[in-house]
Coordinates of C-alpha atoms and ligand atoms in Angstrom, one line a residue:
M1 CA -4.0 -115.5 -13.0
L2 CA -4.7 -112.0 -14.1
K3 CA -6.6 -112.2 -17.4
G4 CA -6.9 -109.7 -20.1
F5 CA -3.6 -108.1 -19.2
G6 CA -0.1 -108.8 -20.0
G7 CA 0.7 -109.4 -16.3
R8 CA 3.9 -107.6 -15.9
Q9 CA 5.5 -104.2 -15.2
L10 CA 8.8 -102.7 -16.0
R11 CA 10.6 -100.1 -13.8
I12 CA 13.4 -98.3 -15.4
N13 CA 15.9 -95.9 -13.8
L14 CA 17.5 -94.0 -16.7
S15 CA 20.2 -92.6 -14.3
T16 CA 21.4 -95.7 -13.2
G17 CA 20.4 -98.0 -16.1
E18 CA 18.8 -100.4 -13.6
I19 CA 15.7 -102.5 -15.1
R20 CA 13.2 -104.2 -12.8
T21 CA 10.3 -106.6 -14.0
S22 CA 7.7 -107.5 -11.6
P23 CA 4.0 -108.9 -11.8
L24 CA 1.3 -106.5 -12.1
D25 CA -0.7 -106.2 -8.9
P26 CA -4.3 -107.6 -9.6
T27 CA -5.9 -105.3 -7.1
F28 CA -4.1 -102.3 -8.4
A29 CA -5.2 -103.6 -11.9
R30 CA -8.7 -103.9 -11.0
K31 CA -8.8 -100.4 -9.2
W32 CA -7.2 -98.3 -11.8
L33 CA -7.5 -100.5 -15.0
G34 CA -4.7 -99.0 -17.1
G35 CA -4.2 -96.1 -19.4
R36 CA -4.7 -92.8 -17.8
G37 CA -5.9 -94.6 -14.6
F38 CA -2.2 -96.1 -14.0
V39 CA -0.7 -92.7 -15.1
A40 CA -2.7 -90.6 -12.6
K41 CA -2.3 -92.9 -9.6
I42 CA 1.6 -93.4 -10.2
L43 CA 2.2 -89.7 -10.7
Y44 CA 0.2 -88.7 -7.7
D45 CA 2.1 -91.2 -5.5
E46 CA 5.7 -91.0 -6.7
V47 CA 6.4 -87.5 -8.1
P48 CA 7.3 -85.0 -5.3
R49 CA 5.2 -81.9 -5.4
N50 CA 8.2 -79.7 -5.9
A51 CA 9.7 -81.7 -8.7
D52 CA 10.5 -80.0 -11.9
P53 CA 8.8 -81.6 -14.9
F54 CA 12.3 -81.9 -16.5
G55 CA 13.9 -83.2 -13.3
P56 CA 15.0 -86.8 -12.7
E57 CA 12.1 -87.3 -10.2
N58 CA 9.4 -86.8 -12.7
R59 CA 8.1 -90.2 -14.2
L60 CA 7.2 -91.1 -17.7
V61 CA 4.4 -93.7 -17.6
V62 CA 3.7 -95.9 -20.8
T63 CA 0.7 -97.9 -20.4
P64 CA -1.9 -99.7 -22.6
G65 CA -5.2 -100.6 -20.8
V66 CA -7.2 -103.7 -20.7
F67 CA -8.6 -103.6 -24.1
S68 CA -5.1 -103.0 -25.8
G69 CA -4.3 -105.9 -28.1
N70 CA -7.3 -107.9 -27.2
F71 CA -10.2 -108.9 -29.6
G72 CA -12.6 -106.2 -29.0
P73 CA -13.8 -103.0 -30.7
S74 CA -10.5 -101.4 -31.4
G75 CA -8.1 -102.0 -28.6
S76 CA -5.4 -99.9 -30.1
K77 CA -4.4 -97.2 -27.6
C78 CA -1.5 -96.7 -25.3
S79 CA -1.2 -93.8 -22.9
F80 CA 2.0 -91.9 -22.2
G81 CA 1.9 -89.8 -19.0
A82 CA 4.1 -87.4 -16.9
V83 CA 3.7 -84.3 -14.9
S84 CA 3.2 -81.9 -17.8
P85 CA 5.7 -78.9 -18.5
L86 CA 2.7 -77.1 -20.0
S87 CA 0.3 -77.3 -16.9
N88 CA 2.7 -78.5 -14.1
G89 CA 0.0 -81.0 -13.3
E90 CA -0.8 -84.5 -14.3
G91 CA -0.5 -84.9 -18.1
D92 CA -1.3 -87.9 -20.3
S93 CA -1.9 -88.4 -24.0
T94 CA -2.8 -91.5 -26.0
V95 CA -1.5 -92.9 -29.3
G96 CA -3.3 -95.3 -31.5
G97 CA -1.5 -97.5 -34.0
H98 CA 0.1 -100.8 -32.9
F99 CA 2.5 -99.8 -30.1
G100 CA 0.2 -100.5 -27.0
P101 CA -1.0 -104.1 -28.5
E102 CA 2.6 -105.1 -29.3
L103 CA 3.6 -104.0 -25.6
K104 CA 0.6 -106.4 -24.4
F105 CA 2.1 -109.1 -26.6
A106 CA 5.4 -108.8 -24.9
G107 CA 3.5 -109.2 -21.6
Y108 CA 3.7 -105.7 -20.2
D109 CA 0.9 -103.3 -18.8
L110 CA 3.0 -100.7 -17.6
I111 CA 6.4 -99.1 -17.9
V112 CA 7.7 -96.4 -15.5
F113 CA 10.8 -94.4 -16.4
Q114 CA 12.5 -92.3 -13.8
G115 CA 15.9 -90.5 -13.8
I116 CA 17.8 -89.0 -16.6
S117 CA 20.2 -90.9 -18.9
P118 CA 23.6 -89.6 -19.0
K119 CA 23.5 -90.1 -22.7
P120 CA 21.0 -90.9 -25.4
V121 CA 19.4 -94.3 -25.2
Y122 CA 16.5 -96.2 -26.5
L123 CA 14.6 -99.0 -24.7
F124 CA 14.5 -102.4 -26.6
I125 CA 12.1 -104.9 -25.7
D126 CA 11.9 -108.4 -27.3
D127 CA 9.5 -110.3 -25.1
D128 CA 11.6 -111.1 -21.9
R129 CA 14.8 -109.5 -23.1
V130 CA 14.7 -105.7 -22.1
E131 CA 17.8 -103.5 -22.6
L132 CA 18.8 -99.9 -22.6
R133 CA 20.8 -99.3 -25.9
D134 CA 22.7 -96.6 -27.1
A135 CA 20.8 -94.1 -29.3
S136 CA 23.4 -91.6 -30.3
A137 CA 23.1 -92.6 -33.8
Y138 CA 19.6 -91.7 -33.9
W139 CA 19.8 -88.4 -31.8
G140 CA 18.9 -85.6 -33.8
Q141 CA 16.8 -87.5 -36.3
G142 CA 13.1 -86.7 -36.8
T143 CA 10.4 -89.0 -35.5
M144 CA 9.5 -90.8 -38.6
E145 CA 13.3 -91.1 -39.7
T146 CA 14.0 -92.7 -36.3
E147 CA 11.1 -95.1 -36.7
A148 CA 12.5 -96.1 -40.1
A149 CA 16.0 -96.6 -39.0
L150 CA 15.1 -98.6 -36.0
K151 CA 12.8 -100.9 -38.0
R152 CA 15.7 -101.2 -40.4
D153 CA 18.2 -102.0 -37.7
L154 CA 16.0 -104.4 -35.4
G155 CA 13.4 -105.7 -37.8
E156 CA 10.0 -104.5 -39.4
D157 CA 8.1 -106.4 -36.7
F158 CA 9.2 -103.9 -34.0
E159 CA 6.9 -101.3 -33.2
I160 CA 8.5 -97.9 -32.4
A161 CA 7.6 -94.8 -30.3
A162 CA 10.1 -92.1 -30.9
V163 CA 10.8 -88.4 -30.2
G164 CA 12.3 -85.9 -32.6
P165 CA 14.5 -82.8 -32.2
A166 CA 11.8 -80.8 -30.4
A167 CA 11.7 -83.3 -27.5
E168 CA 15.5 -83.4 -27.4
N169 CA 15.6 -79.7 -27.1
R170 CA 12.7 -79.8 -24.4
V171 CA 10.2 -77.8 -26.5
V172 CA 7.4 -78.1 -24.0
F173 CA 4.7 -79.1 -26.5
A174 CA 6.9 -81.8 -28.0
C175 CA 5.0 -85.1 -28.8
I176 CA 5.7 -88.7 -29.2
G177 CA 5.5 -90.3 -32.7
H178 CA 4.6 -93.8 -33.8
D179 CA 3.4 -95.6 -36.9
Y180 CA 4.7 -92.8 -39.2
G181 CA 2.3 -90.2 -38.3
R182 CA 0.3 -90.9 -35.2
Q183 CA 1.2 -89.0 -32.0
A184 CA 0.8 -88.9 -28.2
G185 CA 0.6 -85.3 -28.9
R186 CA -0.6 -83.5 -25.9
C187 CA 0.6 -82.2 -22.5
G188 CA 4.2 -82.3 -23.6
V189 CA 4.8 -85.8 -22.8
G190 CA 7.4 -85.9 -25.7
A191 CA 9.4 -83.1 -24.1
V192 CA 9.5 -85.2 -20.8
M193 CA 10.6 -88.1 -22.7
G194 CA 13.3 -86.3 -24.7
G195 CA 14.5 -84.5 -21.5
K196 CA 15.3 -87.8 -20.1
R197 CA 17.4 -88.6 -23.0
L198 CA 15.2 -91.4 -24.1
K199 CA 15.1 -91.4 -27.9
A200 CA 12.7 -94.2 -28.6
I201 CA 11.1 -97.4 -27.4
A202 CA 11.2 -100.4 -29.7
V203 CA 9.0 -103.4 -28.7
R204 CA 8.3 -106.8 -30.2
G205 CA 6.0 -109.3 -28.6
T206 CA 5.0 -112.7 -29.4
R207 CA 2.9 -113.8 -26.4
S208 CA -0.8 -114.0 -26.4
T209 CA -2.7 -112.3 -23.6
P210 CA -4.7 -114.8 -21.5
L211 CA -8.5 -114.1 -21.9
H212 CA -11.4 -115.2 -19.7
D213 CA -13.8 -116.2 -22.4
L214 CA -12.6 -116.0 -26.0
P215 CA -15.5 -117.6 -27.7
T216 CA -18.1 -115.2 -26.3
L217 CA -15.8 -112.0 -26.7
K218 CA -15.5 -113.0 -30.2
E219 CA -19.2 -113.4 -30.8
L220 CA -19.9 -110.1 -29.1
T221 CA -17.3 -108.4 -31.3
L222 CA -18.4 -109.9 -34.5
R223 CA -21.9 -108.9 -33.7
I224 CA -20.9 -105.3 -33.2
I225 CA -18.8 -105.3 -36.6
K226 CA -21.9 -106.6 -38.4
R227 CA -24.3 -104.0 -36.8
T228 CA -21.7 -101.0 -37.3
A229 CA -21.1 -101.7 -40.9
Q230 CA -24.6 -100.6 -41.5
H231 CA -24.2 -97.3 -39.5
P232 CA -24.7 -94.3 -41.6
N233 CA -21.6 -92.5 -40.3
M234 CA -19.4 -95.4 -41.2
A235 CA -19.1 -94.5 -44.8
P236 CA -18.2 -90.9 -44.5
W237 CA -15.7 -91.8 -41.6
Q238 CA -14.1 -94.3 -43.9
K239 CA -14.0 -92.0 -46.7
Y240 CA -13.0 -88.7 -45.2
G241 CA -11.9 -89.4 -41.6
T242 CA -12.0 -86.4 -39.2
A243 CA -11.0 -84.1 -42.1
M244 CA -14.8 -83.7 -43.1
F245 CA -15.2 -81.7 -39.9
V246 CA -13.4 -78.7 -41.5
G247 CA -16.6 -77.8 -43.7
W248 CA -19.0 -78.9 -40.7
S249 CA -17.2 -76.7 -38.0
N250 CA -17.3 -73.7 -40.5
E251 CA -21.0 -74.2 -41.1
H252 CA -21.6 -74.3 -37.4
G253 CA -19.6 -71.3 -36.6
V254 CA -17.0 -72.9 -34.4
Y255 CA -14.0 -73.1 -36.7
P256 CA -10.9 -71.3 -35.3
T257 CA -9.6 -68.8 -37.8
H258 CA -6.6 -66.5 -37.8
N259 CA -5.9 -67.4 -33.9
F260 CA -9.5 -67.6 -33.0
Q261 CA -10.1 -64.0 -34.1
T262 CA -13.2 -65.4 -35.6
T263 CA -15.0 -68.8 -36.2
Y264 CA -15.5 -68.9 -40.0
F265 CA -12.8 -69.2 -42.6
D266 CA -14.3 -68.2 -46.0
R267 CA -11.7 -70.3 -47.9
Y268 CA -12.1 -73.5 -46.1
A269 CA -13.1 -75.3 -49.5
G270 CA -9.7 -75.9 -50.3
I271 CA -8.7 -77.7 -47.0
D272 CA -11.8 -79.8 -46.4
G273 CA -12.1 -83.8 -46.5
G274 CA -13.0 -83.3 -50.3
P275 CA -9.6 -82.0 -51.5
L276 CA -7.8 -84.3 -49.0
V277 CA -9.4 -87.3 -50.8
E278 CA -9.2 -85.9 -54.3
R279 CA -5.6 -84.4 -54.2
I280 CA -3.3 -85.9 -51.7
L281 CA -4.7 -89.3 -50.4
V282 CA -2.7 -92.3 -51.0
T283 CA -4.4 -94.8 -48.9
N284 CA -6.6 -95.2 -45.7
K285 CA -4.9 -96.3 -42.5
A286 CA -6.3 -98.0 -39.6
C287 CA -5.1 -98.7 -36.0
F288 CA -4.9 -102.3 -34.4
G289 CA -8.5 -103.8 -34.4
C290 CA -10.1 -101.0 -36.2
W291 CA -12.6 -101.4 -39.0
M292 CA -13.3 -97.5 -39.3
N293 CA -9.9 -96.7 -40.9
C294 CA -10.4 -93.0 -40.1
G295 CA -6.5 -92.5 -40.9
K296 CA -5.5 -90.9 -44.3
Y297 CA -2.0 -91.4 -45.5
S298 CA -1.2 -88.5 -48.0
K299 CA 1.5 -87.5 -50.4
V300 CA 2.3 -83.9 -50.6
Q301 CA 3.9 -82.2 -53.5
I302 CA 4.7 -78.7 -53.3
E303 CA 7.0 -76.8 -56.0
G304 CA 10.4 -76.2 -54.5
K305 CA 10.0 -78.6 -51.6
D306 CA 10.8 -82.4 -51.3
T307 CA 7.8 -84.8 -51.7
V308 CA 6.7 -85.9 -48.2
Y309 CA 4.2 -88.4 -46.9
V310 CA 2.3 -87.7 -43.9
E311 CA -0.8 -89.3 -42.0
G312 CA -3.5 -86.5 -42.1
P313 CA -4.3 -83.9 -41.9
E314 CA -7.0 -85.0 -39.5
Y315 CA -9.4 -82.4 -38.3
E316 CA -7.5 -80.8 -35.3
T317 CA -4.5 -80.2 -37.6
G318 CA -6.8 -79.3 -40.5
S319 CA -8.2 -76.5 -38.2
L320 CA -5.2 -75.5 -36.0
C321 CA -2.6 -75.5 -38.7
G322 CA -5.3 -74.7 -41.3
G323 CA -7.5 -71.7 -41.2
N324 CA -6.3 -70.8 -37.8
C325 CA -2.8 -70.0 -39.5
G326 CA -4.5 -68.7 -42.8
F327 CA -3.7 -71.7 -45.0
D328 CA -6.3 -72.3 -47.6
Q329 CA -4.8 -75.3 -49.8
I330 CA -4.8 -78.8 -48.5
E331 CA -1.2 -79.3 -49.6
Q332 CA 0.1 -76.5 -47.3
V333 CA -1.8 -77.9 -44.4
A334 CA -0.4 -81.2 -45.0
Y335 CA 3.1 -79.9 -45.3
V336 CA 2.8 -78.2 -42.0
N337 CA 1.4 -81.3 -40.6
W338 CA 4.5 -83.1 -41.9
L339 CA 7.0 -80.5 -40.6
C340 CA 5.4 -80.8 -37.0
D341 CA 5.4 -84.6 -37.0
T342 CA 8.9 -84.7 -38.2
V343 CA 10.5 -82.4 -35.6
G344 CA 8.0 -83.8 -33.1
I345 CA 5.6 -81.0 -32.1
D346 CA 2.1 -81.5 -31.3
T347 CA 0.1 -79.9 -34.3
M348 CA -2.6 -78.8 -31.7
T349 CA -0.6 -76.7 -29.4
G350 CA 1.9 -76.2 -32.1
G351 CA -0.7 -74.8 -34.4
N352 CA -2.0 -72.6 -31.8
I353 CA 1.6 -71.2 -30.8
I354 CA 2.2 -70.5 -34.7
A355 CA -0.9 -68.6 -34.9
F356 CA -0.5 -66.7 -31.5
A357 CA 2.9 -65.6 -33.1
M358 CA 1.3 -64.6 -36.4
E359 CA -1.2 -62.4 -34.6
C360 CA 1.4 -60.8 -32.6
Y361 CA 3.4 -60.0 -35.9
E362 CA 0.3 -59.0 -37.4
K363 CA -0.3 -56.4 -34.5
G364 CA 3.3 -55.2 -34.4
L365 CA 4.3 -57.0 -31.3
I366 CA 7.0 -59.0 -33.0
T367 CA 9.3 -57.5 -35.4
R368 CA 10.9 -58.8 -38.6
E369 CA 14.4 -58.3 -36.8
Q370 CA 13.3 -60.7 -34.1
L371 CA 12.3 -63.2 -36.8
E372 CA 15.9 -62.9 -38.2
G373 CA 14.7 -61.1 -41.1
H374 CA 11.7 -63.3 -42.0
E375 CA 8.0 -62.3 -41.9
L376 CA 5.1 -64.3 -40.1
R377 CA 2.2 -63.8 -42.4
W378 CA -1.1 -65.7 -42.4
G379 CA -0.9 -68.7 -44.9
N380 CA 2.9 -68.3 -45.8
L381 CA 4.5 -71.5 -45.8
E382 CA 8.2 -70.2 -45.9
D383 CA 7.5 -68.0 -42.9
V384 CA 6.0 -70.9 -40.9
E385 CA 8.8 -73.3 -41.7
H386 CA 11.2 -70.7 -40.5
F387 CA 9.5 -70.0 -37.4
I388 CA 9.1 -73.7 -36.7
R389 CA 12.8 -74.2 -36.8
M390 CA 13.6 -71.2 -34.7
V391 CA 11.4 -72.7 -32.1
V392 CA 12.7 -76.3 -32.3
E393 CA 16.3 -74.9 -32.3
R394 CA 15.5 -72.5 -29.6
R395 CA 17.0 -69.5 -31.7
G396 CA 16.2 -66.0 -30.7
I397 CA 12.6 -65.3 -30.0
G398 CA 12.0 -69.2 -30.6
E399 CA 13.4 -69.8 -27.2
Y400 CA 10.5 -68.1 -25.5
F401 CA 7.9 -69.9 -27.6
A402 CA 9.6 -73.2 -26.8
R403 CA 9.1 -72.5 -23.2
G404 CA 5.2 -72.2 -23.8
Y405 CA 2.8 -69.4 -23.7
Q406 CA 3.6 -67.8 -20.4
A407 CA 7.2 -67.2 -21.1
A408 CA 6.4 -66.1 -24.8
A409 CA 3.7 -63.5 -23.8
A410 CA 5.8 -62.3 -21.0
Y411 CA 8.7 -61.7 -23.2
I412 CA 6.6 -60.2 -26.0
G413 CA 4.7 -57.8 -23.8
G414 CA 2.2 -55.3 -25.0
G415 CA -0.8 -57.4 -23.7
A416 CA 0.2 -60.5 -25.8
E417 CA -1.4 -62.7 -23.2
R418 CA -4.7 -61.8 -24.8
Y419 CA -3.8 -63.7 -27.8
T420 CA -2.7 -67.0 -26.1
C421 CA -5.6 -69.2 -26.7
Q422 CA -5.2 -71.8 -24.0
V423 CA -6.1 -72.9 -20.6
K424 CA -3.6 -74.3 -18.3
G425 CA -0.9 -73.8 -21.0
Q426 CA -2.4 -76.3 -23.4
G427 CA -3.4 -74.7 -26.6
M428 CA -7.1 -74.9 -27.5
S429 CA -8.7 -77.8 -29.6
G430 CA -10.2 -76.7 -32.9
Y431 CA -13.5 -75.5 -31.9
D432 CA -14.2 -71.9 -30.6
G433 CA -16.4 -71.9 -27.5
R434 CA -18.1 -68.5 -27.9
G435 CA -20.9 -70.1 -29.9
A436 CA -20.8 -73.3 -28.0
P437 CA -20.5 -72.4 -24.2
A438 CA -20.5 -75.9 -22.9
M439 CA -17.4 -76.6 -25.0
L440 CA -15.6 -73.5 -23.5
L441 CA -16.6 -74.7 -20.0
A442 CA -15.2 -78.2 -20.8
Y443 CA -11.9 -76.6 -22.0
M444 CA -11.8 -74.4 -18.8
T445 CA -12.2 -77.3 -16.6
A446 CA -10.3 -80.2 -18.3
D447 CA -7.7 -81.6 -15.9
I448 CA -5.1 -81.4 -18.6
G449 CA -6.0 -78.0 -20.1
A450 CA -8.0 -77.1 -23.1
H451 CA -8.3 -80.4 -24.8
H452 CA -11.6 -81.6 -26.6
N453 CA -11.0 -85.2 -25.7
R454 CA -12.1 -84.7 -22.3
A455 CA -15.6 -83.6 -23.3
W456 CA -17.1 -82.7 -26.7
T457 CA -20.2 -80.6 -26.5
I458 CA -20.9 -78.9 -29.8
T459 CA -24.0 -80.8 -30.7
M460 CA -25.4 -80.6 -27.3
D461 CA -24.9 -76.8 -27.3
E462 CA -26.8 -76.6 -30.4
D463 CA -29.6 -78.9 -29.1
L464 CA -30.1 -77.0 -25.9
G465 CA -29.3 -73.6 -27.4
K466 CA -26.0 -72.0 -28.4
D467 CA -26.7 -68.9 -26.2
V468 CA -27.9 -70.9 -23.2
I469 CA -25.5 -70.8 -20.3
R470 CA -27.5 -72.5 -17.4
G471 CA -28.0 -76.1 -17.0
K472 CA -25.1 -77.5 -19.1
A473 CA -22.4 -77.8 -16.4
K474 CA -23.8 -81.2 -15.2
V475 CA -23.7 -82.6 -18.6
V476 CA -20.0 -81.5 -19.1
V477 CA -19.3 -83.4 -15.9
H478 CA -20.9 -86.5 -17.2
L479 CA -19.1 -86.3 -20.6
Q480 CA -15.7 -85.7 -18.6
H481 CA -16.4 -89.2 -17.0
I482 CA -17.3 -91.1 -19.9
R483 CA -15.1 -89.9 -22.7
P484 CA -11.8 -90.3 -21.0
L485 CA -12.9 -93.6 -19.8
F486 CA -12.0 -94.9 -23.3
D487 CA -8.4 -93.7 -22.5
T488 CA -8.3 -95.7 -19.2
I489 CA -9.4 -98.9 -21.1
S490 CA -7.4 -98.2 -24.2
S491 CA -10.0 -98.4 -26.9
C492 CA -11.0 -95.7 -29.6
R493 CA -13.7 -93.6 -28.3
L494 CA -14.8 -92.9 -31.8
F495 CA -16.6 -96.4 -31.6
W496 CA -18.7 -95.1 -28.8
G497 CA -19.2 -91.6 -30.3
E498 CA -19.6 -91.9 -33.8
I499 CA -21.0 -95.5 -34.6
D500 CA -22.9 -96.2 -31.4
V501 CA -20.9 -99.1 -29.9
T502 CA -22.6 -98.8 -26.5
D503 CA -21.1 -98.1 -23.1
Q504 CA -22.5 -101.5 -21.8
E505 CA -20.9 -103.4 -24.8
H506 CA -17.7 -102.0 -23.7
I507 CA -18.3 -103.2 -20.2
D508 CA -19.4 -106.6 -21.3
A509 CA -16.1 -106.9 -23.3
I510 CA -14.0 -106.0 -20.1
K511 CA -15.9 -108.9 -18.3
L512 CA -15.2 -111.4 -21.0
M513 CA -11.5 -110.2 -21.2
T514 CA -10.9 -110.3 -17.3
G515 CA -13.5 -112.7 -15.9
W516 CA -14.7 -109.8 -13.4
D517 CA -18.3 -110.8 -13.5
D518 CA -19.3 -108.3 -11.1
F519 CA -17.8 -105.4 -13.0
T520 CA -20.3 -102.6 -13.9
L521 CA -20.6 -99.4 -15.8
E522 CA -21.2 -97.8 -12.4
E523 CA -17.8 -99.0 -11.2
A524 CA -16.1 -97.6 -14.4
M525 CA -17.7 -94.3 -14.1
R526 CA -16.7 -94.0 -10.5
L527 CA -13.1 -94.9 -11.6
S528 CA -13.3 -92.1 -14.0
E529 CA -14.5 -89.7 -11.6
R530 CA -11.9 -91.0 -9.0
I531 CA -9.2 -90.2 -11.7
W532 CA -10.5 -86.7 -12.2
N533 CA -10.6 -85.8 -8.6
L534 CA -7.1 -87.3 -8.2
N535 CA -5.8 -85.1 -10.9
R536 CA -7.3 -82.0 -9.6
A537 CA -5.8 -82.7 -6.2
H538 CA -2.4 -83.3 -7.8
F539 CA -2.8 -80.0 -9.9
L540 CA -3.5 -78.2 -6.9
E541 CA -1.0 -79.6 -4.6
R542 CA 1.7 -78.6 -7.2
N543 CA 0.2 -75.3 -8.2
G544 CA -1.5 -73.9 -5.1
G545 CA -5.1 -72.7 -5.2
P546 CA -7.7 -71.9 -5.2
G547 CA -8.5 -74.0 -8.2
R548 CA -10.9 -71.5 -9.6
K549 CA -8.2 -69.1 -10.7
F550 CA -6.7 -71.6 -13.2
D551 CA -10.1 -72.2 -14.8
Y552 CA -10.3 -69.2 -17.1
P553 CA -9.3 -68.8 -20.7
N554 CA -7.5 -65.8 -22.2
A555 CA -9.7 -62.7 -22.4
R556 CA -10.5 -63.0 -26.0
F557 CA -13.3 -65.8 -25.0
Y558 CA -15.2 -63.4 -22.6
E559 CA -14.5 -60.0 -23.8
E560 CA -14.7 -60.2 -27.8
A561 CA -17.7 -61.0 -29.7
V562 CA -17.3 -63.3 -32.9
P563 CA -16.9 -60.8 -35.8
S564 CA -18.2 -62.8 -38.6
G565 CA -19.7 -66.1 -40.0
P566 CA -22.7 -68.1 -38.7
A567 CA -21.8 -67.3 -35.1
K568 CA -21.4 -63.6 -35.8
G569 CA -22.2 -61.6 -32.6
A570 CA -21.8 -64.5 -30.2
R571 CA -20.4 -63.2 -27.1
L572 CA -19.8 -64.6 -23.6
T573 CA -18.9 -62.3 -20.6
L574 CA -16.9 -63.1 -17.3
A575 CA -20.2 -63.3 -15.4
D576 CA -21.4 -66.0 -17.8
L577 CA -18.2 -68.0 -17.3
D578 CA -18.6 -67.6 -13.5
V579 CA -22.2 -68.7 -13.6
M580 CA -21.0 -72.0 -15.6
L581 CA -18.1 -72.5 -13.1
D582 CA -20.4 -72.2 -10.0
E583 CA -22.9 -74.8 -11.5
Y584 CA -20.0 -77.0 -12.6
Y585 CA -18.2 -77.0 -9.0
A586 CA -21.7 -77.7 -7.4
A587 CA -22.3 -80.6 -9.7
R588 CA -18.9 -82.2 -8.9
G589 CA -19.2 -81.7 -5.1
W590 CA -16.6 -79.1 -5.0
G591 CA -16.3 -75.7 -3.3
L592 CA -17.0 -72.6 -5.0
D593 CA -13.3 -72.0 -5.0
G594 CA -13.0 -74.9 -7.3
N595 CA -11.2 -77.2 -4.9
P596 CA -12.6 -80.7 -4.2
S597 CA -14.5 -81.2 -0.9
R598 CA -13.7 -83.9 1.8
E599 CA -17.1 -85.3 1.1
V600 CA -16.6 -86.1 -2.6
L601 CA -13.1 -87.4 -2.1
E602 CA -14.1 -89.7 0.8
D603 CA -17.1 -90.9 -1.3
L604 CA -14.5 -91.8 -4.0
G605 CA -12.2 -93.7 -1.6
L606 CA -9.7 -90.9 -1.7
E607 CA -9.5 -90.4 2.1
D608 CA -5.6 -89.9 2.0
V609 CA -6.0 -87.2 -0.7
A610 CA -8.6 -85.3 1.4
T611 CA -6.1 -85.4 4.2
N612 CA -3.4 -84.0 2.0
L613 CA -5.5 -81.3 0.6
E614 CA -6.6 -80.3 4.0
R615 CA -2.9 -80.2 5.2
A616 CA -2.0 -77.9 2.3
G617 CA -5.1 -75.7 3.1
L618 CA -6.6 -76.5 -0.3
L619 CA -9.7 -78.6 0.7
G620 CA -13.1 -77.0 -0.7
Q621 CA -16.1 -76.5 1.2
L622 CA -19.4 -78.1 -0.2
S623 CA -21.5 -75.3 -1.7
A624 CA -24.6 -77.6 -2.0
P625 CA -25.5 -81.2 -0.7
L626 CA -23.3 -83.7 -2.5
P627 CA -24.9 -85.0 -5.5
P628 CA -25.3 -88.8 -5.2
V629 CA -24.4 -89.2 -8.9
R630 CA -22.0 -86.5 -10.3
G631 CA -23.1 -85.3 -13.8
E632 CA -26.2 -85.9 -15.9
K633 CA -26.2 -88.6 -18.5
Y634 CA -26.2 -87.3 -22.3
K635 CA -24.9 -88.6 -25.5
P636 CA -24.1 -85.8 -27.9
K637 CA -25.1 -86.6 -31.3
A638 CA -22.3 -87.3 -33.7
F639 CA -21.6 -84.9 -36.5
Ligands
SF4_1 FE1 -7.5 -95.4 -35.1 FE2 -9.2 -93.9 -36.4 FE3 -9.8 -96.4 -35.9 FE4 -9.9 -94.8 -34.0 S1 -11.4 -94.9 -35.8 S2 -8.9 -96.9 -33.9 S3 -8.2 -93.4 -34.4 S4 -8.2 -95.6 -37.2

């Protein structure tokens, strides 16, 4: 019997309504572990290379990994994956809360949706009972409204993942909401779900997951809880959550301001962790099995507006919907946070898109007439609310922003692409890489586009020198294997990154859950690298090559110096970016064209993928001998 897993998978054809349940293959489980491992493999194998992300052949994959729902350090996560309408490559995004664990309690490790439903539906799971049900009563509702309505109709003990109107209208950066304010936010996974007319998934599970050695697992976890309770980072994390990084990022000159025009927002004091706690916090919130409680549940009261409740703003929202859009009051940022959550758009690409439009308006590239008589001024809530509604309802110029950066920049013209702060269509996370070159490299090379979760390097950039270009690429490679590993096993990476739960402790926990006594950290790291290479090959097979041409940010990041703040004068050139890319490809065992080589693919057991790339003329030539271990181990300091 497969231990540590629910043991079953669901296959659902939304076009025909067919639902199939089958056992999870133990060999598949060991090889890909779950989460983004399952996502990568299923998308690569099953989605035709020319399939439209919004077509019936795209898959929506929902999968908690081995940690989820088990007694370990925060097994709270669940991955949602699909070929992304942003990058046209593999896309995956995790959500915390309680959804993944509940799915495990119902006995499922994997749901794969295909097809498009002829009418709005939601998936109902109550242990063995699985049904597609009519969702027309919920269609058009916001994510949190849908969650509340389904809980009212089905019972409070159901966990809900739902999309909002943005996903229904296929806004490419639409997200999936859960637990009244947590999201699988990135890669447009919500847009794919809404495009399939799947409004929600409601799950209740009452089984327990079979575990190999619960008493020893309990001992290990209790030992970790006791030790980490004393960690110096624990108290600030519990008090402020990630919101405290607003001040930190400003002081370190990496805070995106006015669409990344500069990296210091002089009015940040009104939107930092302090005002969040003092002015709007109602209570702390935690995901399943978590003792860090970084979630902040807030009440927002603004004159002339309804009182609203939102989880946040956490750092990414506090930066990208904060100073990046010119907001200097925590209530305003929280209100924009609530708006995005309600209509169901990712606050990260969403915040970026709003700021991009604001800069275009500032520079006269967008007119008042195109905004239906409104303006789009920095820090103006009414303007932003109106713009969001134009995008979500795809009205006028909002139609082009709803399609993503490329369509919007092409429509606006006048060199607007310079102001699209993104890589591969994914809006940048809330750190400017001009004063932290490895961070920029991490964005450039991330398989899903500019997302900090794949590798976060700011403290390493500081340790090794903020203006140092050479020698950092191999560390980025290592971080790109270790950090996303937590999305594969579905645990929260903050336990590793911030309170020093070690990588080996995670491996020990997996062994105790599964009984895989020979499982090692090396095997886990190789899996992470295998996923990385598979996703790169998938991206190339869909988009063509060479891969290198997709690995550059917009010109701002290699042509403009930072104009103000602690990083004033920091500047990278295109030649700097090329030096970093050359080092990076060599560290990965790829060709200088950015395409994976046969040698590295075969070393990872991906011979079939090498053959596919060769047939497509997309195989790279090794530029240096294949490094036996790809990447150099490094653990950046926490904040
Ligand atoms: Fe969730 Fe935050 Fe806990 Fe991680 S630290 S499990 S994100 S509450």
